[in-house]
mmCIF file of C-alpha atoms in Angstrom:
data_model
loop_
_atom_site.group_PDB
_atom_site.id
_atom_site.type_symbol
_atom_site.label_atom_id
_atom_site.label_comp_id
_atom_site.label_asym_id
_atom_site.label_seq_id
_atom_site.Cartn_x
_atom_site.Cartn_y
_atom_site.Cartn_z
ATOM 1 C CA UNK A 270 14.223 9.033 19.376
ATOM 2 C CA UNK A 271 11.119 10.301 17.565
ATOM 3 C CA UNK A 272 7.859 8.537 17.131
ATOM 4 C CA UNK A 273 8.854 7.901 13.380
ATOM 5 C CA UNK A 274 12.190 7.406 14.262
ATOM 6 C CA UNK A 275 11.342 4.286 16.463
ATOM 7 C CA UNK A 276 7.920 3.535 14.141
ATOM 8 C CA UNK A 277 10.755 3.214 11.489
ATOM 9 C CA UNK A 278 13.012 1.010 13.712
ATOM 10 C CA UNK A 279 10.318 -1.777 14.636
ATOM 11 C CA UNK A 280 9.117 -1.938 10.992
ATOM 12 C CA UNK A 281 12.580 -2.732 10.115
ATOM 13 C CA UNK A 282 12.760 -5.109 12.831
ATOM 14 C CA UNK A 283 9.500 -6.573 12.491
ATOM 15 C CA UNK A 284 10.784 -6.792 8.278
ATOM 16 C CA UNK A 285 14.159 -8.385 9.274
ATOM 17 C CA UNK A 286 12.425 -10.948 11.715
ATOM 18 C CA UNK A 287 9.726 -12.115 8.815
ATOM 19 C CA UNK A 288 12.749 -13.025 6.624
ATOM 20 C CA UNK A 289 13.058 -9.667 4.781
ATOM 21 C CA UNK A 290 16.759 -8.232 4.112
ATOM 22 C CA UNK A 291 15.871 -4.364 5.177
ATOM 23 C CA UNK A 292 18.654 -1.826 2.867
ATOM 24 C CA UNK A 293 19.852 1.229 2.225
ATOM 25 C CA UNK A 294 19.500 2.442 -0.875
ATOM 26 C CA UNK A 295 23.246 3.297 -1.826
ATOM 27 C CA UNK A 296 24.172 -0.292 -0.401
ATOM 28 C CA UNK A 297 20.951 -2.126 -2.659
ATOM 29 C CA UNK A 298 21.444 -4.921 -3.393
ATOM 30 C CA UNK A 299 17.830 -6.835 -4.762
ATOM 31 C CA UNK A 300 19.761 -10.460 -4.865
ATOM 32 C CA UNK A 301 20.189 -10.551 -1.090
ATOM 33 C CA UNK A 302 17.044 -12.455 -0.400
ATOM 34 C CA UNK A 303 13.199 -13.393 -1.541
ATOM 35 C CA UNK A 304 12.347 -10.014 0.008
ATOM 36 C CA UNK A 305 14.350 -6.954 -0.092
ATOM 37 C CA UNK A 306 13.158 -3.763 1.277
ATOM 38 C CA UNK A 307 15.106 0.102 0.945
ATOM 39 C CA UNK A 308 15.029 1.950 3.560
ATOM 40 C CA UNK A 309 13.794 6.078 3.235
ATOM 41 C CA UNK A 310 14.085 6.081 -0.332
ATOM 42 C CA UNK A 311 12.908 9.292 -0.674
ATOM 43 C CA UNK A 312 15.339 10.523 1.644
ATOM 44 C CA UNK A 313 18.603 9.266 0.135
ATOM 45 C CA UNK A 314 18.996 11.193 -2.936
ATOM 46 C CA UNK A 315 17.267 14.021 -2.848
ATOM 47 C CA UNK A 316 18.461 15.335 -6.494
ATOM 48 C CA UNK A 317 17.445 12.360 -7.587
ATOM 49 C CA UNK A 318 13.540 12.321 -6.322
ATOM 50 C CA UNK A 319 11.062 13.757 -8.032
ATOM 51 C CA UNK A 320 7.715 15.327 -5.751
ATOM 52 C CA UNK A 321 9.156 13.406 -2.013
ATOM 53 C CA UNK A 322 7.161 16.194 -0.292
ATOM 54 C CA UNK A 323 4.070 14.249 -1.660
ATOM 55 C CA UNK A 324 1.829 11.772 -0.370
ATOM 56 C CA UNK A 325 3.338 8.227 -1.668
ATOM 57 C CA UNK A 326 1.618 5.435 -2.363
ATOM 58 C CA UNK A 327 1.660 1.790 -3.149
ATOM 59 C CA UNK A 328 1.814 1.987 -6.563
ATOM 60 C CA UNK A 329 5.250 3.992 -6.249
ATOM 61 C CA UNK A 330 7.109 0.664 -6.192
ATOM 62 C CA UNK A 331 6.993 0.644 -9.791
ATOM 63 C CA UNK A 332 8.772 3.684 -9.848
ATOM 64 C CA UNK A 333 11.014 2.252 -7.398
ATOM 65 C CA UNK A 334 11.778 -0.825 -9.012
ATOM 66 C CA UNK A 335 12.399 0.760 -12.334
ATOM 67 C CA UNK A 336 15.001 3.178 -10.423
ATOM 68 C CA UNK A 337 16.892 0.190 -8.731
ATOM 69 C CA UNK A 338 16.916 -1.480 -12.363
ATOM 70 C CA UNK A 339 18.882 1.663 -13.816
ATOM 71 C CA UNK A 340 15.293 1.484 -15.971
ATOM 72 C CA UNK A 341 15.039 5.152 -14.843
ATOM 73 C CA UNK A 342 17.461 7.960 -13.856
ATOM 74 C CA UNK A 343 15.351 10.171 -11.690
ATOM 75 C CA UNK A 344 12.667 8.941 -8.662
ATOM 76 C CA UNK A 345 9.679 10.079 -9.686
ATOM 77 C CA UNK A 346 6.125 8.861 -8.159
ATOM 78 C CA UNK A 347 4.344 7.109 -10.450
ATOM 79 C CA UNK A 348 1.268 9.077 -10.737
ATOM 80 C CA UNK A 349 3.169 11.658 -12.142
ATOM 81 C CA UNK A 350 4.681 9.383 -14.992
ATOM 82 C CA UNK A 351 1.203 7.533 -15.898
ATOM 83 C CA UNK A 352 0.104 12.116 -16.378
ATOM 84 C CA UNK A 353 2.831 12.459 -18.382
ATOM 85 C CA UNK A 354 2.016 9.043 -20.411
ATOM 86 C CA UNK A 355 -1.534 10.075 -20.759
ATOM 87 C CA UNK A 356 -0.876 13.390 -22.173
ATOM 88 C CA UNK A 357 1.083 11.603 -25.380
ATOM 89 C CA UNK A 358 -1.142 8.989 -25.439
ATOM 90 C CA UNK A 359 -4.422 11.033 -25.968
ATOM 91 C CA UNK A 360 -2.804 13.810 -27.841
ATOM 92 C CA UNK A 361 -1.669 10.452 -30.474
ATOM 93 C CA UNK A 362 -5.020 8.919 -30.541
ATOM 94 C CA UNK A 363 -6.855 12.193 -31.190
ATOM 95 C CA UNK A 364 -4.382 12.647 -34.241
ATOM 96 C CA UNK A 365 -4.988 8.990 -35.243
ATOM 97 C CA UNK A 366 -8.626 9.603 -35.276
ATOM 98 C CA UNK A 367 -11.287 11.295 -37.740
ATOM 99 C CA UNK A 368 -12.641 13.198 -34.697
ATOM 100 C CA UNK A 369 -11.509 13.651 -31.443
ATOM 101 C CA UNK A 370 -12.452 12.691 -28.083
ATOM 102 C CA UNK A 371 -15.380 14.583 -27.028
ATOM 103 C CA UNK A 372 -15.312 16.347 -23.733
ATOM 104 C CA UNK A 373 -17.265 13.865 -22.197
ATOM 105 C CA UNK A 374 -15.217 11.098 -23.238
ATOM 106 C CA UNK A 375 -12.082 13.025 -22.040
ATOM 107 C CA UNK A 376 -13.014 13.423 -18.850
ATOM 108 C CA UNK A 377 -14.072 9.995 -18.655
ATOM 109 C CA UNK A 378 -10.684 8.656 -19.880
ATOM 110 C CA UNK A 379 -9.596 11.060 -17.431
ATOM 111 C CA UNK A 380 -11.069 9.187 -14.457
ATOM 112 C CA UNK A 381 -9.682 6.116 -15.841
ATOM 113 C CA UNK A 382 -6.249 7.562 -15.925
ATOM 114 C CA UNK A 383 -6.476 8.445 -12.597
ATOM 115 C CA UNK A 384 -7.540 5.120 -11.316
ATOM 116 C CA UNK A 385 -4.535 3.267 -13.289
ATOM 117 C CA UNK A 386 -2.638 6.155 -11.189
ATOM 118 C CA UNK A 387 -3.694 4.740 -8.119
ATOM 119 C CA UNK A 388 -4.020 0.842 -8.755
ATOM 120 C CA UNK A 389 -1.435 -0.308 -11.769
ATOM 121 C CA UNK A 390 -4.785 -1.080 -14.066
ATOM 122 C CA UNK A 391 -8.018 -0.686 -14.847
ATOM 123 C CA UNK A 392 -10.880 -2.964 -15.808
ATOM 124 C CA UNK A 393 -14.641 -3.481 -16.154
ATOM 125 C CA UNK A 394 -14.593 -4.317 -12.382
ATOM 126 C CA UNK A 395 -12.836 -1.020 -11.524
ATOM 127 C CA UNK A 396 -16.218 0.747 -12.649
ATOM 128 C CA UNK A 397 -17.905 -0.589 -9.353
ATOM 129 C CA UNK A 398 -15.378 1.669 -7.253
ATOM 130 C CA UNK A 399 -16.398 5.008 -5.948
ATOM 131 C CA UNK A 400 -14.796 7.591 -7.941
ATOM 132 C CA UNK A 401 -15.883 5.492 -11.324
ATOM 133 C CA UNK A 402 -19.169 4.241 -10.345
ATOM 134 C CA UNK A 403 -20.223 7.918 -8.586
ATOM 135 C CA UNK A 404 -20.064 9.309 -12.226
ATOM 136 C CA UNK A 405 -22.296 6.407 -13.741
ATOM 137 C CA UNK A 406 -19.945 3.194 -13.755
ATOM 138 C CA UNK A 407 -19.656 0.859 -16.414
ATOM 139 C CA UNK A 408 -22.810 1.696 -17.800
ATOM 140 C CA UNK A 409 -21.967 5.202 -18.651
ATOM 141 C CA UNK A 410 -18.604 4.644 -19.365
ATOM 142 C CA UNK A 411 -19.969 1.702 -22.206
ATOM 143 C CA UNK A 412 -22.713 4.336 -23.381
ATOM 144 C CA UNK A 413 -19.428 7.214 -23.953
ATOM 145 C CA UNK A 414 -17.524 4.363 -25.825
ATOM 146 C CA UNK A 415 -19.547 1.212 -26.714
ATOM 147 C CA UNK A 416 -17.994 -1.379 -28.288
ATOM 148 C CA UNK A 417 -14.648 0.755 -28.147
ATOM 149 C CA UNK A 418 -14.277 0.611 -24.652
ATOM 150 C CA UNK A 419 -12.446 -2.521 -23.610
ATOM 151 C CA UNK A 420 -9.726 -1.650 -26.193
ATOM 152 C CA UNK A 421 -9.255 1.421 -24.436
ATOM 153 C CA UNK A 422 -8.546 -0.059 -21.645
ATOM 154 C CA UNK A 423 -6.457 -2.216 -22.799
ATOM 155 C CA UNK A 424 -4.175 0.122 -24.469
ATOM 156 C CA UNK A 425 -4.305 2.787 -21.564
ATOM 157 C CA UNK A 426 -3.451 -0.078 -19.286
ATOM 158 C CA UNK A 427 -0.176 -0.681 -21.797
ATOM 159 C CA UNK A 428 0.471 2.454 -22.602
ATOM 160 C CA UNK A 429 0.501 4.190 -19.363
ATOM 161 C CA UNK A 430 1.923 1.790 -16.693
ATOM 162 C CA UNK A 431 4.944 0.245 -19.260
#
């Protein structure tokens, strides 16, 4: 057995033993207890998965639940969605507005995209973490956008996690 075979094994175990039911994900079934984990995901459809040579992370259970809800045809991680999200998003508020973004504000909404990519959300707290508070934290970020800038939030946080 190989390390991640056996790694794989006493997770499962370990799952099974805290109360978890531990499935397959042609055999899911997300009634079967309070806690219901699938097994390789990535691994079980692989026409159906979207970037599984990448680097998953937590916030690829939304993804994941959306698939096992029939929300979504296709596996796809999420930080690749909340790109895709951000591209129509910005491209409608530009249109919506006299002027566009500037590049400064663009790369800052950029940041903030990526941190939603990575955590589900963003919010004034978020500008304390490295990445965000490395470039000048909330007190650029409110100097780029002002008054504006909890809206944005808001609506990034709606618009590119839904």
């Amino acid at each position: 057995m190989t390390p991640e075979a056996k790694a794989r094994q006493t997770i499962d175990e370990r799952l099974v033993a805290a109360g978890w039911s531990v499935q397959d994900m042609k055999a899911l079934n997300l009634g079967a207890g309070v806690g219901v984990a699938v097994r390789e995901y990535a691994r079980v459809q692989a026409t159906q998965v979207k970037g599984s040579d990448r680097k998953r992370q937590l916030t690829d259970l939304v993804s994941l639940v959306r698939f096992c809800l029939g929300m979504d045809d296709e596996l796809k991680p999420f930080a690749d969605e909340v790109d895709k999200r951000f591209q129509a998003w910005i491209w409608r508020h530009n249109a919506q507005r006299g002027t566009a973004f500037t590049p400064e504000q663009t790369d800052w909404l950029r940041l903030m995209k990526e941190h939603i990519a990575s955590s589900c959300s963003i919010s004034r707290g978020d500008f304390d973490y490295a990445e965000l508070a490395d470039k000048g934290g909330l007190q650029k970020a409110w100097g780029l956008f002002g008054k504006d800038l909890d809206g944005l939030m808001d609506e990034m946080n709606v618009e590119l996690v839904a």
